[in-house]
Short mmCIF file of C-alpha atoms in Angstrom, two decimals:
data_model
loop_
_atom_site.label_atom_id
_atom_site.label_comp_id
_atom_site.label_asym_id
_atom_site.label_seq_id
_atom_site.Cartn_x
_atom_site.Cartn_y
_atom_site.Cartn_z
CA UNK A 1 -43.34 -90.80 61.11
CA UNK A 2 -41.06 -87.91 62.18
CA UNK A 3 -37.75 -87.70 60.29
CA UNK A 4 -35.29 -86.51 63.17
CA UNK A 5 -33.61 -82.72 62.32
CA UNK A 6 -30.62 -83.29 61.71
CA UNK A 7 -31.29 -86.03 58.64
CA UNK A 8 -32.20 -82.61 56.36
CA UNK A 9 -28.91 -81.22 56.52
CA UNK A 10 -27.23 -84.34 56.26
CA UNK A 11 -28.94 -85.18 53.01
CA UNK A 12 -28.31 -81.89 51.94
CA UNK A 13 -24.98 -82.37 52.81
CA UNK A 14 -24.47 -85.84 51.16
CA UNK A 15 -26.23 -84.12 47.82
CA UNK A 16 -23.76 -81.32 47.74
CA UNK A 17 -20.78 -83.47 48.16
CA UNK A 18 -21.77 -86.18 45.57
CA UNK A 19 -22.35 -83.11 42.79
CA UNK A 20 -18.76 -80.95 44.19
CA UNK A 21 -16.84 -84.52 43.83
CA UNK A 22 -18.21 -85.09 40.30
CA UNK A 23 -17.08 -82.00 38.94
CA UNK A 24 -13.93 -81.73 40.73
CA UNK A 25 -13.37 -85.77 39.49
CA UNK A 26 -14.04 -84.88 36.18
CA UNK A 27 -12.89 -81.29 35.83
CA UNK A 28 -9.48 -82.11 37.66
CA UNK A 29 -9.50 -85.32 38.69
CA UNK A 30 -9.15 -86.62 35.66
CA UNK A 31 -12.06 -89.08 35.10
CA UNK A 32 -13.82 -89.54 31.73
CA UNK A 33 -16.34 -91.37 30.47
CA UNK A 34 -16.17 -94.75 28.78
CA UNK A 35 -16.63 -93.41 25.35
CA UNK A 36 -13.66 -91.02 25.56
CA UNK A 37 -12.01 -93.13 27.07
CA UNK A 38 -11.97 -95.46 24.25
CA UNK A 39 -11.63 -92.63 21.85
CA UNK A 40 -8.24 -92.06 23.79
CA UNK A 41 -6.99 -95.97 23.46
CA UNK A 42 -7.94 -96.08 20.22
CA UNK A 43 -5.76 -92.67 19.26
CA UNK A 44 -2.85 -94.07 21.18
CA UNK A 45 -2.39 -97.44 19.88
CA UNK A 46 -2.57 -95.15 16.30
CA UNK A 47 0.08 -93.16 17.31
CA UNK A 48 1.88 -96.31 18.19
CA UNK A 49 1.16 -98.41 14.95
CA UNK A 50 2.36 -95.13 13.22
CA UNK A 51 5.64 -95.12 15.14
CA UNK A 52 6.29 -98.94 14.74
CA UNK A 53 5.80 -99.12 10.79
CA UNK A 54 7.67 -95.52 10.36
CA UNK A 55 10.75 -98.01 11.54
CA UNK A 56 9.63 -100.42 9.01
CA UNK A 57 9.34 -97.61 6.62
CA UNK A 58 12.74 -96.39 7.15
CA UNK A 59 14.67 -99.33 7.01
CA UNK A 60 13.01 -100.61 3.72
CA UNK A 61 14.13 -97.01 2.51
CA UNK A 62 17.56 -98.26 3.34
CA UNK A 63 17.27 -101.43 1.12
CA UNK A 64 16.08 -99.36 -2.36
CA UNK A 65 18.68 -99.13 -4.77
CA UNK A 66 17.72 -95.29 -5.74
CA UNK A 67 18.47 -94.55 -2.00
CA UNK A 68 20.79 -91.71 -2.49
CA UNK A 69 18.94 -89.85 -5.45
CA UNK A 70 15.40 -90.25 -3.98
CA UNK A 71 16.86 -89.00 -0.18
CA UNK A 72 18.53 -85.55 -2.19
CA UNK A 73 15.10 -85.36 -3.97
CA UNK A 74 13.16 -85.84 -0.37
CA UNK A 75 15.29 -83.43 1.25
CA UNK A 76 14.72 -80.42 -1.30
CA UNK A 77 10.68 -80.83 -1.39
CA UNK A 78 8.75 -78.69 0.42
CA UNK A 79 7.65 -80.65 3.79
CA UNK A 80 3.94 -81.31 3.13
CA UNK A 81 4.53 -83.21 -0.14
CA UNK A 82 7.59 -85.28 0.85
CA UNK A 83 4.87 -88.07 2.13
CA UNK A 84 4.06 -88.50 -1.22
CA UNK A 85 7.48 -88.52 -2.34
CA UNK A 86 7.77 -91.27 0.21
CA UNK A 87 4.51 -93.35 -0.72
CA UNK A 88 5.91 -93.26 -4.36
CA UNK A 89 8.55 -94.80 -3.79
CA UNK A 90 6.79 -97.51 -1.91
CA UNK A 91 8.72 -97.22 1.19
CA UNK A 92 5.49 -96.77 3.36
CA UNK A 93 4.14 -100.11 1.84
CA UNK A 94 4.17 -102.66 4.39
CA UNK A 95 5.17 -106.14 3.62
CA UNK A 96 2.17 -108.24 2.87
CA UNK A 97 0.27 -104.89 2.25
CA UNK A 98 -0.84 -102.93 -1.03
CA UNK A 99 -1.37 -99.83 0.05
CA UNK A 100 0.55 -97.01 1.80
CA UNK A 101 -0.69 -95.24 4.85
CA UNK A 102 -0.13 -91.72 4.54
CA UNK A 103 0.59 -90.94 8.27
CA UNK A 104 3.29 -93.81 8.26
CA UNK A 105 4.71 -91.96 5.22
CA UNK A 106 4.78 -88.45 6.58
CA UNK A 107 6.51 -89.59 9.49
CA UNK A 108 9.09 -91.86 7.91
CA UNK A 109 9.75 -88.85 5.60
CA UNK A 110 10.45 -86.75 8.45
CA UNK A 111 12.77 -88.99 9.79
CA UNK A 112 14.74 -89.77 6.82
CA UNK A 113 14.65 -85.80 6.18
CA UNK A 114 16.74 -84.55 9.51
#
């Protein structure tokens, strides 16, 4: 059978454009694969969780007692250890939880800090 001459360039053609749309798809266009795209969801709804219980973490900051003395003490640490300063206090506890996340804590204490 004799392939007629213009099917070479066209598959040539079709080849080239299949491998330029890849890399311009995943280069600039955006596209990822299913693994990093997971990777990505599961980062975000992190980021979210942290944001949602730093609100929880704030307002059961409001509710201690010690409020006053332990937001002067918070405000003169240094920045990197005023998480702790939070988690000791228990503020980054959650309800129904035992232990304190330390991402929830460092952002609560940088809220209650400004």
């Amino acid at each position: 059978m004799k392939t007629p001459e213009w099917l070479k360039p066209a598959l040539y053609g079709a080849v080239c454009g299949a491998v330029a749309l890849a890399v311009i798809g995943v280069g600039w266009g955006g596209w990822v694969t299913g693994s990093s795209a997971q990777r990505m969801a599961q980062d975000r709804s992190k980021t979210d969780i942290v944001a949602a219980f730093s609100l929880i973490c704030v307002d059961q900051s409001k509710r201690d007692p010690q409020l006053t003395e332990r937001l002067a003490e918070l405000k003169a640490a240094s920045a990197y250890s005023r998480g702790d300063l939070v988690v000791k206090a228990g503020w980054a506890t959650m309800p129904g939880g035992t232990a304190a996340d330390a991402q929830v804590a460092k952002a609560c204490a940088s809220q209650l800090a400004s």
